[in-house]
XYZ file of C-alpha atoms in Angstrom:
757
model
C -17.025 -0.229 -32.871
C -17.636 -2.967 -30.158
C -20.403 -1.767 -28.343
C -19.891 -3.931 -25.223
C -16.765 -2.599 -24.905
C -18.318 0.695 -23.875
C -17.589 1.185 -19.942
C -19.639 3.846 -17.932
C -17.954 5.188 -14.678
C -19.718 6.863 -12.147
C -17.718 9.309 -10.586
C -20.019 10.998 -8.813
C -23.431 10.441 -7.361
C -24.978 7.456 -6.777
C -24.304 4.474 -9.749
C -26.785 4.507 -12.394
C -28.887 1.083 -12.677
C -29.460 1.598 -8.307
C -32.275 2.675 -8.262
C -34.731 3.154 -5.406
C -37.978 3.192 -4.363
C -36.811 5.447 -1.231
C -35.897 8.867 -0.773
C -32.207 9.399 -0.468
C -32.327 10.836 2.774
C -33.878 7.476 4.097
C -31.976 5.807 2.398
C -28.771 7.471 4.057
C -30.244 7.505 7.319
C -30.786 3.537 7.391
C -27.445 3.228 5.958
C -26.230 5.410 9.090
C -28.277 2.578 11.102
C -26.287 -0.680 9.879
C -22.845 0.521 12.141
C -19.608 2.428 10.583
C -18.515 -1.227 9.087
C -21.631 -0.653 6.734
C -20.698 3.053 6.331
C -17.769 2.365 5.853
C -18.086 0.009 2.978
C -20.547 2.658 1.158
C -18.264 5.021 0.858
C -15.079 3.298 0.127
C -16.838 1.236 -2.732
C -17.797 5.148 -4.546
C -15.319 7.531 -6.395
C -16.044 11.674 -5.540
C -14.326 13.781 -8.613
C -16.351 16.976 -6.803
C -16.459 17.238 -3.256
C -19.907 18.443 -1.645
C -21.128 17.942 -5.345
C -25.004 18.082 -3.890
C -27.449 19.810 -2.926
C -30.344 19.378 0.667
C -33.104 18.085 -1.278
C -33.052 18.204 -5.610
C -30.835 20.359 -8.670
C -32.814 22.112 -11.405
C -29.927 22.971 -13.427
C -26.121 22.833 -13.863
C -23.856 24.457 -16.577
C -19.998 24.739 -17.051
C -18.171 28.407 -17.377
C -17.363 28.725 -20.789
C -13.370 28.954 -19.825
C -14.316 25.585 -18.379
C -13.153 26.524 -14.480
C -16.158 26.194 -12.153
C -19.717 24.458 -13.000
C -22.142 25.952 -11.803
C -25.628 24.713 -10.513
C -28.743 25.441 -8.858
C -31.145 23.588 -6.735
C -33.410 23.387 -3.787
C -33.939 23.176 -0.581
C -33.724 26.103 0.261
C -33.780 28.026 -3.456
C -29.739 28.970 -3.770
C -26.828 28.444 -6.364
C -23.675 27.105 -5.972
C -20.208 27.740 -7.399
C -17.875 24.859 -7.566
C -13.836 25.335 -8.302
C -12.403 22.620 -10.925
C -8.980 23.245 -10.060
C -9.710 22.740 -6.421
C -12.301 20.002 -6.698
C -14.323 20.965 -4.071
C -17.260 23.812 -3.741
C -15.968 28.073 -3.983
C -19.826 29.301 -2.718
C -23.368 29.404 -2.614
C -25.384 32.228 -2.753
C -29.300 31.919 -2.024
C -32.482 32.578 -3.447
C -35.785 34.020 -2.742
C -37.594 31.998 -5.270
C -36.816 28.458 -7.274
C -34.774 28.757 -10.311
C -36.141 27.690 -13.758
C -32.923 28.373 -15.802
C -29.880 30.597 -15.587
C -27.607 32.037 -18.394
C -23.450 33.257 -18.235
C -23.253 36.393 -19.462
C -19.206 36.020 -19.559
C -16.620 33.642 -19.519
C -16.584 32.662 -16.193
C -19.189 33.103 -13.465
C -18.499 36.782 -12.638
C -22.334 37.410 -14.296
C -24.796 35.634 -13.852
C -28.623 35.920 -15.527
C -31.704 33.855 -13.759
C -35.349 33.135 -14.886
C -37.204 32.345 -11.320
C -40.784 30.398 -11.177
C -42.560 33.596 -9.426
C -41.711 35.770 -12.755
C -38.505 37.467 -12.294
C -35.272 37.602 -14.035
C -32.202 38.507 -11.323
C -28.808 39.351 -12.619
C -25.851 38.791 -10.291
C -22.471 39.546 -10.226
C -19.617 38.634 -8.564
C -20.707 40.363 -5.466
C -23.603 38.824 -5.467
C -27.283 40.201 -6.052
C -27.161 43.338 -8.742
C -30.679 43.608 -10.150
C -34.434 41.978 -10.251
C -37.403 42.765 -12.288
C -40.455 40.941 -13.339
C -42.257 39.900 -16.554
C -45.746 39.681 -17.748
C -46.061 36.030 -17.506
C -44.493 32.291 -16.024
C -40.888 32.231 -17.943
C -40.315 28.621 -19.148
C -36.470 29.009 -20.667
C -33.666 31.291 -21.447
C -31.064 32.400 -23.839
C -28.232 35.150 -24.515
C -28.459 36.634 -27.622
C -24.653 38.077 -27.158
C -24.538 40.310 -30.558
C -27.500 42.332 -29.753
C -27.437 41.918 -25.646
C -30.514 41.033 -25.914
C -31.974 37.814 -23.050
C -34.408 36.166 -24.783
C -37.326 34.836 -22.699
C -39.953 32.053 -23.632
C -42.990 32.322 -21.353
C -46.588 31.100 -21.146
C -49.167 32.523 -24.343
C -47.370 33.475 -27.646
C -45.011 36.177 -26.260
C -41.278 36.265 -26.588
C -39.773 38.237 -24.568
C -36.387 40.798 -25.268
C -34.630 42.378 -22.605
C -31.584 44.700 -23.483
C -29.215 44.333 -20.906
C -26.541 46.997 -22.652
C -30.252 50.063 -22.694
C -31.564 48.503 -19.359
C -34.859 48.180 -20.848
C -37.341 45.665 -22.160
C -37.388 45.647 -26.453
C -40.553 45.015 -28.578
C -41.519 41.304 -27.992
C -41.808 38.807 -30.239
C -44.925 37.558 -31.048
C -45.504 33.745 -32.469
C -48.817 32.657 -34.280
C -49.800 29.815 -35.568
C -50.683 29.781 -39.421
C -52.797 26.739 -39.026
C -54.827 26.208 -35.691
C -53.812 30.019 -34.703
C -52.892 29.051 -31.446
C -50.364 29.062 -29.175
C -50.035 27.131 -25.574
C -46.647 28.479 -24.609
C -43.150 28.733 -25.965
C -41.312 26.159 -24.119
C -37.593 25.789 -25.177
C -35.214 28.483 -27.446
C -31.798 27.569 -28.599
C -29.709 29.995 -30.813
C -27.669 28.807 -33.768
C -24.190 29.441 -32.884
C -23.670 29.853 -36.026
C -25.612 32.340 -38.431
C -27.564 33.015 -34.785
C -30.778 32.265 -36.078
C -33.169 32.375 -33.282
C -35.399 28.445 -33.072
C -38.651 28.577 -30.486
C -39.955 25.122 -29.697
C -43.624 25.615 -29.327
C -45.780 23.948 -26.860
C -49.550 22.033 -28.447
C -49.306 22.287 -32.198
C -45.966 20.531 -32.548
C -44.016 23.053 -34.402
C -40.254 24.692 -34.634
C -40.285 28.325 -35.853
C -37.162 30.061 -37.263
C -36.756 34.099 -36.717
C -34.003 36.446 -37.781
C -32.470 38.425 -34.616
C -31.685 40.664 -37.347
C -34.831 42.010 -38.736
C -37.333 40.359 -35.732
C -39.318 38.279 -37.738
C -40.395 34.736 -38.781
C -38.216 32.957 -41.542
C -39.895 29.580 -41.399
C -41.919 27.125 -39.504
C -41.267 23.344 -39.162
C -43.857 20.979 -39.014
C -43.181 17.529 -36.845
C -45.073 14.202 -38.292
C -47.856 13.720 -35.696
C -48.935 10.891 -37.394
C -45.647 9.236 -36.651
C -45.025 10.100 -33.059
C -48.273 9.687 -31.721
C -51.162 7.130 -31.869
C -53.897 7.732 -34.656
C -56.799 8.053 -31.392
C -54.723 10.564 -30.091
C -53.965 12.340 -33.426
C -57.866 11.976 -34.644
C -58.913 13.615 -30.651
C -56.444 16.840 -31.459
C -54.077 16.026 -28.663
C -51.650 18.277 -27.763
C -48.271 17.793 -29.424
C -44.862 19.660 -28.131
C -41.757 20.528 -28.614
C -39.821 20.507 -25.240
C -35.682 20.488 -26.622
C -34.026 22.058 -29.400
C -30.065 21.587 -29.925
C -28.656 23.135 -33.262
C -25.034 21.634 -34.644
C -22.295 23.701 -35.168
C -22.454 23.049 -38.907
C -25.824 25.968 -39.017
C -27.929 23.113 -40.801
C -28.267 20.208 -38.993
C -30.755 20.321 -35.365
C -31.889 17.968 -32.771
C -35.087 18.418 -31.651
C -36.931 16.648 -28.581
C -40.782 16.086 -28.308
C -43.340 15.119 -25.276
C -44.192 11.717 -27.177
C -40.767 10.949 -25.947
C -38.704 11.219 -29.709
C -35.245 12.531 -31.308
C -36.036 14.062 -34.761
C -32.907 15.303 -36.579
C -33.362 17.378 -38.822
C -31.990 19.149 -41.941
C -33.200 22.636 -42.237
C -32.965 22.214 -46.084
C -35.594 19.290 -45.828
C -39.224 19.363 -44.490
C -38.510 15.401 -43.368
C -35.979 13.810 -40.609
C -33.346 11.814 -41.544
C -33.043 10.127 -38.204
C -35.858 9.425 -35.089
C -35.354 7.697 -31.923
C -37.794 6.798 -29.197
C -36.831 6.859 -25.941
C -38.959 3.838 -25.078
C -40.892 5.272 -22.013
C -43.283 8.117 -23.342
C -41.516 10.744 -21.313
C -40.995 14.005 -22.500
C -37.500 14.659 -23.581
C -35.657 16.882 -21.116
C -32.650 17.757 -22.956
C -31.325 17.158 -26.312
C -27.748 18.285 -27.850
C -24.664 17.164 -30.070
C -21.867 15.272 -29.034
C -19.457 17.366 -30.311
C -15.157 17.425 -29.921
C -12.994 15.127 -28.174
C -14.732 12.267 -29.781
C -11.820 9.118 -29.534
C -14.332 5.772 -31.167
C -17.113 7.746 -32.084
C -16.629 10.457 -34.081
C -18.645 13.688 -33.717
C -21.993 11.942 -35.051
C -22.754 11.391 -31.657
C -26.400 12.666 -30.344
C -27.632 12.417 -26.057
C -31.489 12.508 -25.769
C -32.484 12.058 -21.829
C -35.836 11.728 -20.532
C -36.351 11.581 -16.719
C -35.826 7.557 -16.684
C -32.955 7.356 -19.235
C -30.066 9.152 -20.735
C -28.975 6.809 -24.061
C -26.172 8.290 -26.467
C -26.768 6.783 -29.977
C -24.896 7.495 -33.513
C -27.326 9.594 -36.064
C -26.479 7.154 -38.855
C -28.069 4.373 -36.778
C -30.390 5.924 -34.203
C -32.086 2.054 -34.021
C -29.370 0.910 -31.787
C -27.599 2.308 -28.688
C -23.926 3.531 -28.133
C -24.660 3.687 -24.732
C -27.598 3.420 -22.670
C -27.567 4.580 -18.361
C -30.295 4.450 -16.198
C -29.981 7.139 -13.876
C -30.852 6.141 -10.099
C -33.219 9.451 -9.761
C -34.858 11.200 -12.376
C -33.338 13.765 -14.394
C -33.851 17.324 -14.727
C -30.957 18.290 -17.248
C -27.867 16.854 -18.557
C -24.559 18.720 -18.958
C -21.660 17.545 -21.011
C -17.868 18.831 -20.561
C -16.784 19.573 -24.546
C -14.354 17.735 -25.482
C -14.450 14.851 -23.232
C -16.163 12.366 -22.168
C -18.044 13.702 -18.698
C -21.605 14.261 -17.768
C -23.043 16.312 -15.141
C -26.540 15.321 -14.245
C -29.029 17.708 -12.315
C -32.044 15.616 -10.504
C -34.433 14.703 -8.147
C -31.648 13.197 -5.330
C -29.619 14.799 -2.973
C -26.314 14.239 -4.823
C -25.397 14.904 -8.008
C -24.583 12.909 -10.137
C -21.152 12.325 -12.815
C -20.403 9.575 -15.177
C -17.476 9.121 -17.557
C -17.486 7.394 -20.754
C -13.493 6.825 -21.834
C -14.492 5.853 -25.169
C -16.589 9.053 -26.488
C -13.473 11.095 -24.631
C -10.592 11.490 -22.723
C -10.817 13.206 -19.418
C -10.814 17.113 -19.246
C -7.696 19.045 -17.921
C -8.738 19.140 -14.439
C -9.491 15.772 -14.228
C -6.631 13.920 -16.300
C -5.898 11.547 -13.042
C -9.032 10.275 -14.073
C -7.541 8.449 -17.587
C -5.075 6.294 -15.209
C -8.368 4.927 -12.719
C -9.772 3.842 -15.213
C -7.544 2.340 -17.477
C -6.142 0.009 -13.971
C -9.976 -0.825 -13.469
C -10.359 -2.138 -17.319
C -7.412 -4.235 -16.721
C -8.063 -5.668 -13.725
C -11.921 -6.769 -14.879
C -10.979 -8.285 -18.540
C -12.715 -10.854 -19.084
C -11.284 -14.042 -20.798
C -13.595 -15.814 -22.725
C -13.973 -19.354 -21.204
C -13.504 -17.380 -17.823
C -16.919 -19.529 -16.603
C -15.807 -22.017 -18.417
C -14.521 -25.624 -17.084
C -11.833 -27.691 -19.373
C -12.920 -31.273 -19.224
C -10.684 -34.263 -20.800
C -12.621 -36.756 -22.736
C -12.413 -39.304 -19.796
C -13.262 -36.964 -17.475
C -16.216 -36.357 -19.620
C -16.960 -39.974 -20.065
C -17.277 -40.377 -16.130
C -19.346 -36.909 -15.171
C -21.595 -38.951 -17.443
C -21.528 -35.697 -20.363
C -20.161 -37.929 -23.504
C -23.558 -37.968 -24.988
C -23.438 -34.360 -25.105
C -20.530 -34.392 -27.656
C -21.549 -32.231 -30.992
C -24.056 -30.218 -28.931
C -23.588 -26.445 -27.830
C -23.311 -26.949 -24.395
C -19.547 -28.201 -25.278
C -17.268 -26.375 -27.015
C -14.019 -28.957 -28.472
C -10.425 -27.740 -27.693
C -7.627 -29.184 -28.588
C -8.030 -33.174 -26.166
C -10.808 -32.236 -24.685
C -13.738 -29.729 -24.380
C -14.846 -26.597 -22.859
C -17.935 -27.287 -20.184
C -19.869 -24.644 -18.384
C -19.199 -23.596 -15.302
C -22.276 -24.245 -13.507
C -23.068 -27.318 -15.751
C -19.650 -29.066 -14.230
C -19.909 -28.561 -10.532
C -24.345 -30.333 -11.158
C -22.962 -32.862 -13.058
C -19.929 -33.811 -10.413
C -21.916 -33.649 -7.081
C -24.257 -35.635 -9.795
C -21.748 -38.217 -10.336
C -19.797 -38.383 -6.509
C -22.496 -37.320 -3.964
C -19.802 -37.281 -1.595
C -17.121 -35.074 -2.906
C -17.634 -32.122 -0.555
C -17.564 -34.081 2.494
C -14.210 -35.963 1.202
C -12.945 -32.396 0.197
C -13.794 -31.197 3.877
C -12.274 -33.835 5.238
C -9.066 -33.500 2.829
C -8.845 -30.049 4.826
C -8.839 -30.725 8.101
C -6.331 -33.504 7.689
C -4.212 -31.157 6.015
C -4.776 -28.580 8.993
C -3.788 -31.167 11.689
C -0.738 -32.460 9.684
C 0.480 -28.282 9.815
C -0.366 -28.410 13.841
C 1.355 -31.186 14.711
C 4.458 -29.991 12.489
C 4.494 -27.438 14.977
C 4.503 -29.562 18.052
C 7.550 -29.294 20.503
C 8.481 -32.826 20.944
C 10.927 -34.302 23.239
C 14.428 -35.434 23.031
C 14.741 -38.667 21.643
C 17.123 -40.933 23.512
C 19.884 -42.163 21.172
C 20.309 -45.111 23.311
C 24.262 -45.464 23.834
C 26.717 -45.784 26.449
C 29.571 -43.957 24.295
C 29.572 -40.998 21.849
C 26.213 -39.792 22.537
C 26.733 -36.730 21.259
C 27.409 -38.352 18.071
C 24.239 -40.804 17.661
C 22.595 -37.248 18.700
C 23.460 -35.574 15.523
C 22.299 -38.592 13.510
C 19.324 -38.713 14.608
C 18.513 -35.429 13.852
C 19.845 -35.838 9.904
C 17.734 -38.640 9.106
C 14.416 -37.308 10.734
C 15.159 -34.136 8.366
C 16.020 -36.634 5.517
C 12.525 -38.733 6.122
C 10.737 -34.863 6.647
C 12.106 -34.350 2.829
C 11.554 -37.265 1.763
C 7.969 -36.785 3.292
C 7.660 -33.512 1.141
C 9.344 -34.829 -2.535
C 6.472 -37.924 -2.348
C 3.459 -35.508 -1.708
C 4.538 -33.005 -4.967
C 4.691 -36.141 -6.969
C 1.554 -37.290 -5.817
C 0.307 -33.496 -6.447
C 2.166 -33.932 -9.691
C 0.368 -37.236 -11.210
C -3.220 -35.892 -9.988
C -2.598 -32.875 -12.448
C -1.768 -35.506 -15.187
C 1.900 -35.242 -14.835
C 3.436 -38.809 -13.617
C 5.234 -38.791 -17.527
C 6.990 -35.612 -16.714
C 8.406 -37.061 -13.687
C 9.111 -40.568 -14.741
C 13.272 -39.763 -14.718
C 13.145 -37.884 -11.477
C 11.211 -40.311 -9.855
C 13.634 -43.606 -11.022
C 16.177 -41.843 -10.128
C 14.681 -40.837 -6.790
C 13.421 -43.935 -5.926
C 15.227 -47.036 -4.335
C 16.816 -49.069 -0.726
C 16.433 -46.731 1.831
C 19.695 -45.940 3.619
C 20.893 -48.135 6.771
C 21.218 -46.151 10.188
C 24.790 -46.333 11.444
C 23.342 -46.447 14.895
C 21.360 -49.867 13.927
C 24.134 -50.819 11.696
C 26.362 -54.211 13.385
C 29.373 -52.756 11.850
C 29.769 -49.604 13.916
C 27.891 -51.055 17.560
C 31.677 -50.503 19.294
C 31.784 -47.812 17.920
C 28.655 -46.580 20.833
C 28.964 -48.670 23.041
C 32.936 -49.704 23.415
C 35.016 -46.597 25.635
C 37.988 -47.226 23.042
C 36.094 -45.800 21.047
C 35.033 -42.713 22.656
C 35.643 -39.585 20.540
C 38.405 -37.148 22.773
C 36.437 -33.644 22.455
C 40.624 -31.955 23.787
C 42.915 -33.855 21.089
C 44.649 -32.652 18.470
C 43.132 -34.040 15.781
C 39.102 -33.683 16.962
C 40.525 -29.641 17.333
C 41.367 -29.444 13.440
C 38.534 -31.512 12.529
C 36.078 -29.340 14.682
C 38.029 -26.194 14.505
C 34.849 -24.036 15.446
C 33.876 -25.962 18.882
C 37.400 -26.588 20.437
C 38.076 -24.502 23.504
C 34.066 -24.125 23.323
C 33.659 -25.555 27.531
C 32.428 -25.223 30.981
C 34.325 -23.134 33.729
C 36.054 -25.837 36.173
C 35.923 -24.948 40.021
C 39.191 -24.044 40.300
C 38.459 -21.137 37.208
C 34.840 -20.524 39.621
C 36.586 -20.171 42.708
C 38.935 -17.457 41.841
C 36.503 -15.803 39.621
C 34.330 -15.388 43.422
C 37.929 -14.270 44.665
C 38.149 -11.712 41.927
C 34.604 -10.426 42.673
C 35.472 -10.219 46.585
C 38.759 -8.418 46.096
C 36.516 -5.472 44.170
C 34.236 -5.004 46.538
C 36.223 -3.101 48.983
C 38.192 -5.579 50.112
C 36.604 -7.177 53.251
C 35.498 -5.468 57.003
C 37.247 -3.757 58.947
C 39.813 -5.059 61.413
C 42.210 -3.471 63.754
C 44.418 -6.193 64.396
C 48.353 -6.050 61.804
C 48.601 -9.694 62.647
C 45.066 -11.140 62.066
C 45.167 -9.631 58.924
C 48.653 -11.331 57.965
C 48.070 -14.519 59.279
C 48.445 -17.459 56.446
C 44.850 -18.936 57.324
C 42.274 -19.344 55.123
C 39.472 -20.004 57.284
C 40.279 -16.557 59.250
C 39.161 -14.979 55.896
C 42.793 -13.128 55.083
C 41.235 -12.214 51.083
C 37.832 -10.895 52.821
C 39.298 -8.707 56.057
C 41.979 -6.990 54.264
C 41.710 -3.555 54.366
C 44.269 -1.434 53.251
C 42.545 2.066 54.564
C 43.754 0.495 58.248
C 47.480 -0.656 57.038
C 48.506 1.554 54.704
C 51.177 0.918 52.036
C 50.991 -2.412 52.657
C 49.822 -5.185 50.088
C 48.259 -8.117 50.678
C 50.351 -11.286 49.223
C 47.870 -14.240 48.908
C 45.220 -11.908 46.976
C 48.468 -11.042 44.858
C 48.711 -14.592 44.216
C 45.302 -15.577 43.562
C 44.762 -12.999 40.979
C 47.651 -14.528 39.551
C 46.441 -17.504 39.286
C 43.159 -16.558 38.131
C 44.832 -14.972 35.110
C 46.773 -17.923 33.972
C 43.198 -20.206 34.479
C 41.129 -17.585 32.560
C 44.235 -17.234 29.691
C 44.514 -21.821 29.593
C 40.399 -21.637 29.187
C 40.191 -19.797 26.322
C 42.676 -21.837 24.744
C 42.109 -25.496 23.638
C 44.086 -28.397 25.467
C 45.875 -29.320 22.438
C 49.649 -30.651 22.687
C 51.083 -28.741 19.918
C 54.250 -29.907 18.188
C 56.379 -28.086 19.395
C 58.924 -26.413 16.084
C 62.209 -27.191 16.608
C 63.637 -29.911 19.153
C 65.991 -28.078 21.470
C 66.972 -28.164 24.899
C 67.312 -25.756 27.588
C 70.492 -26.329 28.192
C 72.025 -26.107 24.462
C 69.022 -22.827 23.975
C 71.457 -20.588 25.053
C 74.974 -21.699 22.688
C 72.141 -22.584 20.254
C 71.773 -19.912 17.422
C 68.472 -20.949 16.399
C 66.853 -21.139 20.091
C 63.585 -18.797 20.304
C 63.540 -15.746 22.797
C 61.360 -18.206 25.519
C 64.755 -21.159 25.336
C 66.791 -18.139 25.420
C 65.239 -17.469 28.571
C 64.218 -20.184 30.249
C 66.247 -21.407 33.614
C 68.591 -24.373 33.047
C 67.961 -27.915 33.792
C 68.987 -28.279 37.312
C 67.862 -25.000 38.608
C 65.227 -24.570 41.092
C 63.576 -21.640 41.514
C 60.827 -20.525 43.909
C 57.544 -21.069 42.804
C 58.800 -22.521 39.442
C 60.182 -25.688 39.358
C 61.437 -27.199 35.417
C 60.889 -31.088 34.623
C 63.195 -33.569 33.945
C 62.442 -34.416 31.106
C 64.039 -31.995 29.026
C 60.741 -30.575 27.374
C 60.713 -26.364 27.581
C 57.777 -25.146 30.057
C 55.501 -22.004 28.638
C 56.651 -18.523 31.214
C 54.927 -15.722 32.390
C 56.887 -12.465 33.451
C 54.570 -10.114 35.782
C 55.720 -6.492 36.925
C 53.901 -6.007 39.998
C 54.133 -2.528 41.516
C 56.593 -2.128 45.039
C 56.120 0.529 47.629
C 59.783 0.058 49.067
C 61.791 2.602 49.839
C 65.233 3.325 51.041
C 66.407 1.526 54.372
C 68.034 5.504 55.762
C 64.350 6.467 55.517
C 64.116 7.619 59.469
C 60.021 8.258 59.664
C 59.130 4.444 57.659
C 58.325 0.935 59.339
C 57.966 -2.051 57.849
C 55.547 -5.275 58.411
C 55.823 -8.458 58.702
C 55.767 -9.195 55.022
C 58.258 -6.583 54.489
C 56.030 -4.121 52.722
C 56.832 -0.040 53.827
C 54.654 1.790 55.770
C 54.970 5.833 56.657
C 53.411 7.069 59.550
C 50.689 9.300 59.094
C 49.495 8.685 55.447
C 46.612 6.472 55.138
C 46.196 4.615 51.591
C 43.260 3.642 50.208
C 41.926 3.114 46.272
C 44.054 2.621 43.541
C 47.512 4.028 44.162
C 45.812 7.520 46.816
C 47.250 8.587 49.875
C 46.568 11.209 52.167
C 48.502 12.382 54.959
C 51.661 12.957 55.998
C 54.916 14.906 54.031
C 56.094 13.984 50.628
C 60.065 12.415 51.899
C 62.691 14.132 50.080
C 64.465 12.037 47.472
C 67.687 12.445 45.767
C 67.456 13.061 42.830
C 70.199 12.985 39.903
C 70.810 16.362 37.819
C 69.930 14.733 35.000
C 66.504 13.133 35.617
C 65.898 17.033 37.572
C 67.074 19.192 34.413
C 65.728 16.856 31.847
C 68.338 15.058 28.578
C 70.491 17.624 27.632
C 71.788 15.476 24.861
C 71.217 14.099 21.700
C 69.538 10.895 22.029
C 72.542 7.620 20.457
C 70.959 5.598 17.332
C 70.691 2.568 18.574
C 67.934 0.203 18.868
C 68.090 -2.417 20.713
C 65.384 -5.455 20.922
C 63.223 -4.897 18.001
C 62.095 -7.175 15.656
C 64.901 -7.832 13.705
C 66.839 -8.896 16.200
C 64.585 -11.475 17.856
C 64.269 -12.785 13.919
C 67.806 -13.085 14.319
C 68.124 -14.119 17.022
C 65.286 -17.051 16.728
């Protein structure tokens, strides 16, 4: 198993190894004084598995319930008990007490029944509702255990007596008196352990370095285990009679193995069938062992042979077969008071002298518990992102570059690792040699970066448009200049790419591409004497209104600005839509043909109901025709079939427009036909008329012949006010509607037009 591959993740509290000589509250105060940014970085760089997993000053003990749903811990100041709900990963409640806690044990599978041993010689029983009962013991207690078959609470204390409080009968039973057959003196009993296999009681005695085993059924001693003081203490200390105490005991589920921690910082593994230990581990600090236990269940790489031992400085996990090496070693940020392992997982809780309690997760030791399964994904991602390759801190150098750096004399030494056509060199050595070989490398690198930055800034500048310097076809010349500029930019980028590839040693791979890409630079059309007349002689000017240009450039055909006539027509439309001018009561002045008098702007239909402005109508028709013409390209299209207007009516193949066209010699009002025989476009407009029959008595006409009724005022689009509706003679069919079925006859249909054409 690779010990270097073991990762320890701190998921609560300060990171392991970040110890500080300052108290935790002062460190927090200084971090807060540095500003919001420092505080944000501090909290973003840490993981908080349990919210509020801390005490105001320090924590004494931490344990999990047997059902695995809650964490209980005691701490100070003020003395209190706190319970965290693991399903919610937050604090459930806290309960204060009168004295500081020494040890506690849970009587049920959850937190509802708890027995506390306090440092004021009191034993308190707590239930779900809170404090239930309190009693006192004669001497100060040191440890606490619960023997479930007899309902006895085993309390060890100063002196040689072990007190038994029967919770079934509610009274103290006869205490167990421990005696030493050699010295006869016992200063106290530090710890008690109940074997889960056969319920054998093990007491760690303080002062003489022994472990006594008692049978709870006969309440008598069945054996004594003496620790080898000569192997645990210096010879001078043994000669002077220095005390040796047992501070921690843990029994394995097989019922035969015991792990025993001493006051000298050693952990010994025993088989109770033998008097000598089969393994011994030294913590290295000479401090009393706070906790030791067997790590069982849920192991991945470790198996079931792992043992944990902890003093207040360091936590070590090691294999019982090889105690001289560590599976993992953790140095917490604060002094450790208690360590608890979550069964069947790789998670550990620690109670310490700091504000925050610590939680460590070791994936190689076991999976994450059910309530913290997300730790698996987090740690897997972190392991993937932090994987280091074997040559991450090395630089590959070819043989020729090695000679240029002056490192060829190191060939054959461990400083160079041969690989393919070069060597791997330590990155620090490479940087030092490169700096010695070229002291101006950094300055050249900075100059290169500045040059690249200036080139990028130059590309973003707004440049003035280059003058083509030609007399004819300026649009074509400008397009040619733009294409040449783009081609030059592409060529420059290609050359830069080739230079970068050549610097990386890829010249051979790009020889073919270089041969194909290189050649004589193309001559510009503007400077070519063969095409000089295209940009100088007006005879070569491009007619953008021709049919050929429209076919070659369909997207640009018909896109031109408005003429002066079109702008004048648009202005007339605008004036006609703005109320049709100002008031003028003189009818003769309104009907004048003079443009200087502003007939278009002074015509008011409200003053002359029933009339219309003929000049306005003519201008509207002209503007519509001009707009229609502007939307179409001025292209002379070839007629589909040549036909004269004289023979259009008689020709069977004449189009509908040719049939309706007037004869060649006809001279109509406002429309004339050319003498060359070509048919012109024809436009048909229908204008609503306000003319009435001549025999209406209450009507009068204006100079233009428009009808006007007395007492009727017109405004808007066809709206009138005043006057009575004239009587009109209509036929019976118009009055009652159609009374017979429509005849099936289609005139003017598409098929008829096709046959005519």
